[in-house]
Amino acid sequence: MQHHPHAAPTQSSPNGIPPLRVVAWETTRQCAMACKHCRGSARDEKYQGELDTAEGLRFIENLAKFAKPILILTGGEPMFRSDIYELAKRGTDLGLRVVMAPCGHLLNDDTAQKLLAAGVQHISLSIDGPDAESHDNFRGVPGAYEVVMRAMEVAKRNGLSFQVNTTVSKLNVDALPRMLESVIAFGAISWDLFFLVPTGRGAAIKSLEISPERHEVALDWVADTAAQSPIGIHTTCAPHYARVVRQKGMGRGPGRGASGCMAARGFLFVSHRGMVQPCGFLEAEFGDLRKQDFNVQDIYENSEVAKSMRDVDHFHGKCGICEFRNACGGCRARAYGHTGDWLESEPFCIHEPKGVAHP
């Protein structure tokens, strides 16, 4: 499961590199779910080569030496790790804002209190359909909906704030208004809409991606709805939302999270084996923690792949000349998933830059 708390807009540091604001660490790939969209094709089994406790602590300590980002402990199922509370506590003690993306089945009053004691400020729980049948079908496990409903009750009972994540596809895009009503009723503080990226197990459901035109309609609805919603509504893997809100004259209004693609521009993903990537949906290697002495700063700032993803003026196709390229940047993972080139244009954006003829 992936989780993206939304940071403030990225501003360049003196060296021209956006400060690191969010890091997602895939603490383990082991997971009890069998989600259709899973980027890691995760299974309920032990994976070899995962960062151990000492390595995890070293990673967190080196991260905190140069930045104080949001640290997302994700998976798989991060709560499968017996040391997860120790890792979370270390991040908290070093001034990181630690959050977690569990699946829900290991959350009970005892573990919720342990998360709070370790300083975990927030968790995410996923709902991918308007009802139990649709959610369970997408998650690949009967009873998954009941599990997440129970987890929400546990979180509320223990004062652990949570957001709801939803993967947007043809299966649920028409149900989003109804789902928002439910998310508000559940007591979530925010709703994050992940627009499907066809990687990992998700490559098999490429046909469930909504069309570029439907993306535009959905993002327009999100912008209008977020302006009136009692909870925050964010988008992930839909960087062209940053263009939509600007075209509507909304800028970065409260709860809109319209920061564009953060890959290498304020965001890093660390895999279960310590590979550093632009995000969880794009296995383009920035570096290897083990081989590079856990020097997160050097990997983030000096990776040639990362530098290429920050150089929006040299993106290929219309993304490289779009007037919104700095705000949006296009989804690098979706570009790679569809074309094999992570510098290619966002394939699900209908906007034509000014002065560029339609193909």
mmCIF file of N, CA, C and O in Angstrom, residues 144-230:
data_model
loop_
_atom_site.group_PDB
_atom_site.id
_atom_site.type_symbol
_atom_site.label_atom_id
_atom_site.label_comp_id
_atom_site.label_asym_id
_atom_site.label_seq_id
_atom_site.Cartn_x
_atom_site.Cartn_y
_atom_site.Cartn_z
ATOM 1 N N ALA A 144 -12.169 -8.046 3.061
ATOM 2 C CA ALA A 144 -11.239 -6.922 3.195
ATOM 3 C C ALA A 144 -11.947 -5.642 3.628
ATOM 4 O O ALA A 144 -11.402 -4.845 4.395
ATOM 5 N N TYR A 145 -13.178 -5.462 3.141
ATOM 6 C CA TYR A 145 -13.931 -4.255 3.494
ATOM 7 C C TYR A 145 -14.236 -4.229 4.989
ATOM 8 O O TYR A 145 -14.085 -3.197 5.656
ATOM 9 N N GLU A 146 -14.657 -5.367 5.519
ATOM 10 C CA GLU A 146 -14.940 -5.443 6.957
ATOM 11 C C GLU A 146 -13.688 -5.178 7.777
ATOM 12 O O GLU A 146 -13.741 -4.548 8.833
ATOM 13 N N VAL A 147 -12.552 -5.663 7.288
ATOM 14 C CA VAL A 147 -11.286 -5.434 7.984
ATOM 15 C C VAL A 147 -10.996 -3.945 8.102
ATOM 16 O O VAL A 147 -10.633 -3.441 9.179
ATOM 17 N N VAL A 148 -11.150 -3.218 6.999
ATOM 18 C CA VAL A 148 -10.822 -1.801 7.037
ATOM 19 C C VAL A 148 -11.864 -1.013 7.832
ATOM 20 O O VAL A 148 -11.541 -0.026 8.494
ATOM 21 N N MET A 149 -13.124 -1.467 7.832
ATOM 22 C CA MET A 149 -14.135 -0.819 8.663
ATOM 23 C C MET A 149 -13.780 -0.954 10.148
ATOM 24 O O MET A 149 -13.875 -0.002 10.927
ATOM 25 N N ARG A 150 -13.346 -2.144 10.531
ATOM 26 C CA ARG A 150 -12.938 -2.363 11.931
ATOM 27 C C ARG A 150 -11.717 -1.520 12.286
ATOM 28 O O ARG A 150 -11.626 -0.961 13.385
ATOM 29 N N ALA A 151 -10.785 -1.426 11.332
ATOM 30 C CA ALA A 151 -9.574 -0.642 11.573
ATOM 31 C C ALA A 151 -9.908 0.831 11.797
ATOM 32 O O ALA A 151 -9.304 1.500 12.646
ATOM 33 N N MET A 152 -10.876 1.349 11.052
ATOM 34 C CA MET A 152 -11.288 2.741 11.243
ATOM 35 C C MET A 152 -11.866 2.950 12.640
ATOM 36 O O MET A 152 -11.590 3.968 13.289
ATOM 37 N N GLU A 153 -12.663 1.987 13.090
ATOM 38 C CA GLU A 153 -13.239 2.097 14.439
ATOM 39 C C GLU A 153 -12.146 2.069 15.495
ATOM 40 O O GLU A 153 -12.199 2.809 16.488
ATOM 41 N N VAL A 154 -11.149 1.206 15.301
ATOM 42 C CA VAL A 154 -10.021 1.145 16.237
ATOM 43 C C VAL A 154 -9.292 2.489 16.267
ATOM 44 O O VAL A 154 -8.965 3.019 17.337
ATOM 45 N N ALA A 155 -9.027 3.028 15.083
ATOM 46 C CA ALA A 155 -8.308 4.299 14.993
ATOM 47 C C ALA A 155 -9.077 5.407 15.714
ATOM 48 O O ALA A 155 -8.503 6.168 16.511
ATOM 49 N N LYS A 156 -10.374 5.489 15.451
ATOM 50 C CA LYS A 156 -11.184 6.530 16.102
ATOM 51 C C LYS A 156 -11.216 6.351 17.612
ATOM 52 O O LYS A 156 -11.092 7.318 18.371
ATOM 53 N N ARG A 157 -11.355 5.108 18.049
ATOM 54 C CA ARG A 157 -11.438 4.812 19.482
ATOM 55 C C ARG A 157 -10.156 5.195 20.221
ATOM 56 O O ARG A 157 -10.180 5.573 21.388
ATOM 57 N N ASN A 158 -9.040 5.126 19.515
ATOM 58 C CA ASN A 158 -7.751 5.383 20.149
ATOM 59 C C ASN A 158 -7.157 6.749 19.818
ATOM 60 O O ASN A 158 -6.031 7.055 20.223
ATOM 61 N N GLY A 159 -7.915 7.558 19.098
ATOM 62 C CA GLY A 159 -7.431 8.901 18.783
ATOM 63 C C GLY A 159 -6.309 8.930 17.769
ATOM 64 O O GLY A 159 -5.461 9.831 17.791
ATOM 65 N N LEU A 160 -6.294 7.939 16.866
ATOM 66 C CA LEU A 160 -5.279 7.859 15.820
ATOM 67 C C LEU A 160 -5.895 8.379 14.522
ATOM 68 O O LEU A 160 -6.798 7.755 13.966
ATOM 69 N N SER A 161 -5.449 9.526 14.054
ATOM 70 C CA SER A 161 -6.074 10.121 12.875
ATOM 71 C C SER A 161 -5.757 9.303 11.630
ATOM 72 O O SER A 161 -4.693 8.701 11.518
ATOM 73 N N PHE A 162 -6.690 9.298 10.695
ATOM 74 C CA PHE A 162 -6.482 8.516 9.478
ATOM 75 C C PHE A 162 -7.069 9.223 8.264
ATOM 76 O O PHE A 162 -8.005 10.010 8.361
ATOM 77 N N GLN A 163 -6.469 8.923 7.116
ATOM 78 C CA GLN A 163 -7.019 9.345 5.840
ATOM 79 C C GLN A 163 -7.437 8.094 5.088
ATOM 80 O O GLN A 163 -7.001 6.988 5.391
ATOM 81 N N VAL A 164 -8.284 8.280 4.088
ATOM 82 C CA VAL A 164 -8.691 7.184 3.217
ATOM 83 C C VAL A 164 -8.012 7.363 1.871
ATOM 84 O O VAL A 164 -8.010 8.460 1.309
ATOM 85 N N ASN A 165 -7.414 6.290 1.375
ATOM 86 C CA ASN A 165 -6.829 6.264 0.035
ATOM 87 C C ASN A 165 -7.751 5.479 -0.894
ATOM 88 O O ASN A 165 -8.284 4.434 -0.501
ATOM 89 N N THR A 166 -7.912 5.955 -2.106
ATOM 90 C CA THR A 166 -8.727 5.267 -3.107
ATOM 91 C C THR A 166 -7.988 5.249 -4.438
ATOM 92 O O THR A 166 -7.529 6.295 -4.902
ATOM 93 N N THR A 167 -7.841 4.074 -5.027
ATOM 94 C CA THR A 167 -7.271 3.964 -6.367
ATOM 95 C C THR A 167 -8.388 4.170 -7.383
ATOM 96 O O THR A 167 -9.360 3.411 -7.411
ATOM 97 N N VAL A 168 -8.261 5.209 -8.180
ATOM 98 C CA VAL A 168 -9.305 5.579 -9.132
ATOM 99 C C VAL A 168 -9.130 4.790 -10.434
ATOM 100 O O VAL A 168 -8.056 4.794 -11.038
ATOM 101 N N SER A 169 -10.197 4.108 -10.840
ATOM 102 C CA SER A 169 -10.187 3.332 -12.079
ATOM 103 C C SER A 169 -11.588 3.368 -12.683
ATOM 104 O O SER A 169 -12.507 3.985 -12.132
ATOM 105 N N LYS A 170 -11.746 2.684 -13.801
ATOM 106 C CA LYS A 170 -13.074 2.599 -14.420
ATOM 107 C C LYS A 170 -14.088 1.950 -13.480
ATOM 108 O O LYS A 170 -15.292 2.171 -13.616
ATOM 109 N N LEU A 171 -13.606 1.169 -12.536
ATOM 110 C CA LEU A 171 -14.503 0.451 -11.638
ATOM 111 C C LEU A 171 -15.218 1.365 -10.653
ATOM 112 O O LEU A 171 -16.291 1.030 -10.162
ATOM 113 N N ASN A 172 -14.598 2.517 -10.329
ATOM 114 C CA ASN A 172 -15.197 3.339 -9.280
ATOM 115 C C ASN A 172 -15.292 4.826 -9.600
ATOM 116 O O ASN A 172 -15.816 5.593 -8.799
ATOM 117 N N VAL A 173 -14.799 5.263 -10.763
ATOM 118 C CA VAL A 173 -14.748 6.699 -11.012
ATOM 119 C C VAL A 173 -16.137 7.339 -10.970
ATOM 120 O O VAL A 173 -16.290 8.468 -10.479
ATOM 121 N N ASP A 174 -17.148 6.630 -11.419
ATOM 122 C CA ASP A 174 -18.502 7.200 -11.400
ATOM 123 C C ASP A 174 -19.099 7.218 -9.995
ATOM 124 O O ASP A 174 -20.098 7.902 -9.764
ATOM 125 N N ALA A 175 -18.483 6.474 -9.093
ATOM 126 C CA ALA A 175 -18.995 6.398 -7.719
ATOM 127 C C ALA A 175 -18.279 7.350 -6.768
ATOM 128 O O ALA A 175 -18.575 7.356 -5.570
ATOM 129 N N LEU A 176 -17.358 8.159 -7.272
ATOM 130 C CA LEU A 176 -16.575 9.021 -6.379
ATOM 131 C C LEU A 176 -17.432 9.960 -5.524
ATOM 132 O O LEU A 176 -17.167 10.107 -4.327
ATOM 133 N N PRO A 177 -18.477 10.605 -6.069
ATOM 134 C CA PRO A 177 -19.291 11.465 -5.208
ATOM 135 C C PRO A 177 -19.916 10.695 -4.044
ATOM 136 O O PRO A 177 -19.949 11.181 -2.905
ATOM 137 N N ARG A 178 -20.401 9.490 -4.330
ATOM 138 C CA ARG A 178 -20.996 8.670 -3.267
ATOM 139 C C ARG A 178 -19.928 8.234 -2.265
ATOM 140 O O ARG A 178 -20.176 8.189 -1.052
ATOM 141 N N MET A 179 -18.744 7.924 -2.774
ATOM 142 C CA MET A 179 -17.672 7.496 -1.886
ATOM 143 C C MET A 179 -17.224 8.625 -0.966
ATOM 144 O O MET A 179 -16.888 8.395 0.195
ATOM 145 N N LEU A 180 -17.220 9.848 -1.467
ATOM 146 C CA LEU A 180 -16.836 10.980 -0.619
ATOM 147 C C LEU A 180 -17.764 11.102 0.580
ATOM 148 O O LEU A 180 -17.309 11.329 1.708
ATOM 149 N N GLU A 181 -19.053 10.925 0.349
ATOM 150 C CA GLU A 181 -20.000 10.979 1.464
ATOM 151 C C GLU A 181 -19.646 9.939 2.525
ATOM 152 O O GLU A 181 -19.697 10.214 3.726
ATOM 153 N N SER A 182 -19.272 8.743 2.077
ATOM 154 C CA SER A 182 -18.905 7.684 3.019
ATOM 155 C C SER A 182 -17.616 8.016 3.755
ATOM 156 O O SER A 182 -17.508 7.810 4.968
ATOM 157 N N VAL A 183 -16.625 8.536 3.033
ATOM 158 C CA VAL A 183 -15.334 8.865 3.643
ATOM 159 C C VAL A 183 -15.518 9.903 4.748
ATOM 160 O O VAL A 183 -14.923 9.798 5.832
ATOM 161 N N ILE A 184 -16.357 10.883 4.492
ATOM 162 C CA ILE A 184 -16.647 11.894 5.517
ATOM 163 C C ILE A 184 -17.325 11.241 6.719
ATOM 164 O O ILE A 184 -16.969 11.484 7.876
ATOM 165 N N ALA A 185 -18.297 10.371 6.438
ATOM 166 C CA ALA A 185 -19.027 9.692 7.516
ATOM 167 C C ALA A 185 -18.115 8.769 8.322
ATOM 168 O O ALA A 185 -18.318 8.586 9.530
ATOM 169 N N PHE A 186 -17.087 8.190 7.679
ATOM 170 C CA PHE A 186 -16.159 7.300 8.386
ATOM 171 C C PHE A 186 -15.349 8.047 9.440
ATOM 172 O O PHE A 186 -14.826 7.439 10.373
ATOM 173 N N GLY A 187 -15.216 9.367 9.277
ATOM 174 C CA GLY A 187 -14.419 10.143 10.226
ATOM 175 C C GLY A 187 -12.989 10.391 9.762
ATOM 176 O O GLY A 187 -12.138 10.795 10.561
ATOM 177 N N ALA A 188 -12.715 10.178 8.476
ATOM 178 C CA ALA A 188 -11.374 10.439 7.946
ATOM 179 C C ALA A 188 -11.101 11.939 7.927
ATOM 180 O O ALA A 188 -12.006 12.748 7.755
ATOM 181 N N ILE A 189 -9.823 12.294 8.098
ATOM 182 C CA ILE A 189 -9.482 13.714 8.044
ATOM 183 C C ILE A 189 -9.198 14.177 6.620
ATOM 184 O O ILE A 189 -9.191 15.373 6.349
ATOM 185 N N SER A 190 -8.937 13.206 5.709
ATOM 186 C CA SER A 190 -8.711 13.570 4.314
ATOM 187 C C SER A 190 -8.924 12.362 3.416
ATOM 188 O O SER A 190 -9.013 11.218 3.884
ATOM 189 N N TRP A 191 -8.981 12.631 2.129
ATOM 190 C CA TRP A 191 -9.203 11.589 1.117
ATOM 191 C C TRP A 191 -8.180 11.789 0.018
ATOM 192 O O TRP A 191 -8.053 12.885 -0.542
ATOM 193 N N ASP A 192 -7.416 10.750 -0.277
ATOM 194 C CA ASP A 192 -6.380 10.828 -1.303
ATOM 195 C C ASP A 192 -6.743 9.906 -2.454
ATOM 196 O O ASP A 192 -6.885 8.691 -2.273
ATOM 197 N N LEU A 193 -6.896 10.497 -3.634
ATOM 198 C CA LEU A 193 -7.276 9.754 -4.829
ATOM 199 C C LEU A 193 -6.032 9.416 -5.636
ATOM 200 O O LEU A 193 -5.364 10.306 -6.184
ATOM 201 N N PHE A 194 -5.707 8.120 -5.699
ATOM 202 C CA PHE A 194 -4.567 7.640 -6.474
ATOM 203 C C PHE A 194 -5.070 7.230 -7.863
ATOM 204 O O PHE A 194 -5.844 6.287 -7.987
ATOM 205 N N PHE A 195 -4.635 7.931 -8.876
ATOM 206 C CA PHE A 195 -5.056 7.594 -10.227
ATOM 207 C C PHE A 195 -4.171 6.462 -10.743
ATOM 208 O O PHE A 195 -2.946 6.562 -10.733
ATOM 209 N N LEU A 196 -4.803 5.375 -11.142
ATOM 210 C CA LEU A 196 -4.133 4.122 -11.459
ATOM 211 C C LEU A 196 -2.915 4.302 -12.368
ATOM 212 O O LEU A 196 -2.980 4.960 -13.400
ATOM 213 N N VAL A 197 -1.804 3.687 -11.956
ATOM 214 C CA VAL A 197 -0.589 3.620 -12.774
ATOM 215 C C VAL A 197 -0.324 2.144 -13.048
ATOM 216 O O VAL A 197 -0.205 1.352 -12.107
ATOM 217 N N PRO A 198 -0.218 1.737 -14.316
ATOM 218 C CA PRO A 198 -0.133 0.310 -14.650
ATOM 219 C C PRO A 198 1.268 -0.276 -14.479
ATOM 220 O O PRO A 198 1.982 -0.535 -15.432
ATOM 221 N N THR A 199 1.680 -0.485 -13.225
ATOM 222 C CA THR A 199 2.964 -1.120 -12.954
ATOM 223 C C THR A 199 2.746 -2.296 -12.010
ATOM 224 O O THR A 199 1.721 -2.390 -11.345
ATOM 225 N N GLY A 200 3.722 -3.186 -11.916
ATOM 226 C CA GLY A 200 3.583 -4.349 -11.062
ATOM 227 C C GLY A 200 2.378 -5.177 -11.481
ATOM 228 O O GLY A 200 2.136 -5.412 -12.657
ATOM 229 N N ARG A 201 1.587 -5.631 -10.486
ATOM 230 C CA ARG A 201 0.375 -6.380 -10.804
ATOM 231 C C ARG A 201 -0.624 -5.493 -11.547
ATOM 232 O O ARG A 201 -1.488 -5.973 -12.281
ATOM 233 N N GLY A 202 -0.488 -4.163 -11.365
ATOM 234 C CA GLY A 202 -1.375 -3.230 -12.042
ATOM 235 C C GLY A 202 -1.253 -3.249 -13.548
ATOM 236 O O GLY A 202 -2.158 -2.811 -14.259
ATOM 237 N N ALA A 203 -0.121 -3.775 -14.086
ATOM 238 C CA ALA A 203 0.041 -3.829 -15.534
ATOM 239 C C ALA A 203 -1.024 -4.697 -16.184
ATOM 240 O O ALA A 203 -1.399 -4.488 -17.338
ATOM 241 N N ALA A 204 -1.531 -5.659 -15.429
ATOM 242 C CA ALA A 204 -2.553 -6.566 -15.963
ATOM 243 C C ALA A 204 -3.917 -5.901 -16.050
ATOM 244 O O ALA A 204 -4.823 -6.430 -16.691
ATOM 245 N N ILE A 205 -4.078 -4.758 -15.390
ATOM 246 C CA ILE A 205 -5.382 -4.079 -15.429
ATOM 247 C C ILE A 205 -5.257 -2.715 -16.103
ATOM 248 O O ILE A 205 -5.945 -1.767 -15.767
ATOM 249 N N LYS A 206 -4.350 -2.633 -17.075
ATOM 250 C CA LYS A 206 -4.185 -1.400 -17.838
ATOM 251 C C LYS A 206 -5.515 -0.941 -18.421
ATOM 252 O O LYS A 206 -5.783 0.247 -18.549
ATOM 253 N N SER A 207 -6.362 -1.919 -18.761
ATOM 254 C CA SER A 207 -7.651 -1.606 -19.381
ATOM 255 C C SER A 207 -8.588 -0.886 -18.417
ATOM 256 O O SER A 207 -9.600 -0.329 -18.841
ATOM 257 N N LEU A 208 -8.261 -0.894 -17.116
ATOM 258 C CA LEU A 208 -9.118 -0.236 -16.129
ATOM 259 C C LEU A 208 -8.753 1.236 -15.928
ATOM 260 O O LEU A 208 -9.430 1.949 -15.194
ATOM 261 N N GLU A 209 -7.667 1.685 -16.572
ATOM 262 C CA GLU A 209 -7.340 3.110 -16.495
ATOM 263 C C GLU A 209 -8.444 3.911 -17.169
ATOM 264 O O GLU A 209 -8.915 3.567 -18.250
ATOM 265 N N ILE A 210 -8.822 4.998 -16.525
ATOM 266 C CA ILE A 210 -9.802 5.872 -17.161
ATOM 267 C C ILE A 210 -9.117 6.632 -18.295
ATOM 268 O O ILE A 210 -7.906 6.834 -18.288
ATOM 269 N N SER A 211 -9.881 7.039 -19.279
ATOM 270 C CA SER A 211 -9.326 7.698 -20.456
ATOM 271 C C SER A 211 -8.778 9.077 -20.101
ATOM 272 O O SER A 211 -9.105 9.648 -19.053
ATOM 273 N N PRO A 212 -7.932 9.647 -20.964
ATOM 274 C CA PRO A 212 -7.458 11.014 -20.729
ATOM 275 C C PRO A 212 -8.611 12.002 -20.547
ATOM 276 O O PRO A 212 -8.551 12.881 -19.682
ATOM 277 N N GLU A 213 -9.650 11.836 -21.353
ATOM 278 C CA GLU A 213 -10.803 12.742 -21.237
ATOM 279 C C GLU A 213 -11.511 12.573 -19.899
ATOM 280 O O GLU A 213 -11.952 13.548 -19.282
ATOM 281 N N ARG A 214 -11.600 11.318 -19.446
ATOM 282 C CA ARG A 214 -12.260 11.065 -18.146
ATOM 283 C C ARG A 214 -11.388 11.566 -17.003
ATOM 284 O O ARG A 214 -11.914 11.989 -15.964
ATOM 285 N N HIS A 215 -10.072 11.502 -17.161
ATOM 286 C CA HIS A 215 -9.179 12.121 -16.184
ATOM 287 C C HIS A 215 -9.535 13.593 -16.003
ATOM 288 O O HIS A 215 -9.639 14.098 -14.885
ATOM 289 N N GLU A 216 -9.702 14.267 -17.131
ATOM 290 C CA GLU A 216 -9.973 15.703 -17.085
ATOM 291 C C GLU A 216 -11.284 15.991 -16.345
ATOM 292 O O GLU A 216 -11.353 16.893 -15.507
ATOM 293 N N VAL A 217 -12.306 15.210 -16.663
ATOM 294 C CA VAL A 217 -13.601 15.388 -15.992
ATOM 295 C C VAL A 217 -13.469 15.116 -14.490
ATOM 296 O O VAL A 217 -13.988 15.860 -13.651
ATOM 297 N N ALA A 218 -12.767 14.039 -14.150
ATOM 298 C CA ALA A 218 -12.610 13.674 -12.739
ATOM 299 C C ALA A 218 -11.818 14.730 -11.983
ATOM 300 O O ALA A 218 -12.180 15.108 -10.852
ATOM 301 N N LEU A 219 -10.749 15.242 -12.582
ATOM 302 C CA LEU A 219 -9.922 16.245 -11.911
ATOM 303 C C LEU A 219 -10.673 17.567 -11.765
ATOM 304 O O LEU A 219 -10.510 18.278 -10.763
ATOM 305 N N ASP A 220 -11.489 17.886 -12.747
ATOM 306 C CA ASP A 220 -12.326 19.077 -12.649
ATOM 307 C C ASP A 220 -13.305 18.941 -11.484
ATOM 308 O O ASP A 220 -13.520 19.881 -10.707
ATOM 309 N N TRP A 221 -13.880 17.734 -11.340
ATOM 310 C CA TRP A 221 -14.795 17.478 -10.225
ATOM 311 C C TRP A 221 -14.058 17.577 -8.881
ATOM 312 O O TRP A 221 -14.571 18.178 -7.922
ATOM 313 N N VAL A 222 -12.858 17.033 -8.814
ATOM 314 C CA VAL A 222 -12.089 17.096 -7.570
ATOM 315 C C VAL A 222 -11.822 18.545 -7.181
ATOM 316 O O VAL A 222 -11.992 18.934 -6.016
ATOM 317 N N ALA A 223 -11.405 19.362 -8.141
ATOM 318 C CA ALA A 223 -11.099 20.756 -7.851
ATOM 319 C C ALA A 223 -12.316 21.488 -7.296
ATOM 320 O O ALA A 223 -12.226 22.197 -6.285
ATOM 321 N N ASP A 224 -13.456 21.322 -7.951
ATOM 322 C CA ASP A 224 -14.671 22.000 -7.493
ATOM 323 C C ASP A 224 -15.129 21.464 -6.139
ATOM 324 O O ASP A 224 -15.567 22.221 -5.268
ATOM 325 N N THR A 225 -15.017 20.154 -5.953
ATOM 326 C CA THR A 225 -15.483 19.530 -4.711
ATOM 327 C C THR A 225 -14.564 19.861 -3.547
ATOM 328 O O THR A 225 -15.028 20.120 -2.423
ATOM 329 N N ALA A 226 -13.254 19.874 -3.798
ATOM 330 C CA ALA A 226 -12.291 20.168 -2.730
ATOM 331 C C ALA A 226 -12.500 21.563 -2.156
ATOM 332 O O ALA A 226 -12.279 21.797 -0.971
ATOM 333 N N ALA A 227 -12.958 22.472 -3.014
ATOM 334 C CA ALA A 227 -13.167 23.848 -2.560
ATOM 335 C C ALA A 227 -14.285 23.946 -1.529
ATOM 336 O O ALA A 227 -14.324 24.884 -0.723
ATOM 337 N N GLN A 228 -15.198 22.961 -1.533
ATOM 338 C CA GLN A 228 -16.341 22.995 -0.626
ATOM 339 C C GLN A 228 -16.323 21.893 0.432
ATOM 340 O O GLN A 228 -17.159 21.888 1.334
ATOM 341 N N SER A 229 -15.392 20.968 0.325
ATOM 342 C CA SER A 229 -15.409 19.781 1.177
ATOM 343 C C SER A 229 -14.995 20.087 2.619
ATOM 344 O O SER A 229 -14.076 20.876 2.852
ATOM 345 N N PRO A 230 -15.646 19.440 3.595
ATOM 346 C CA PRO A 230 -15.249 19.620 4.994
ATOM 347 C C PRO A 230 -13.950 18.889 5.331
ATOM 348 O O PRO A 230 -13.383 19.107 6.401
#
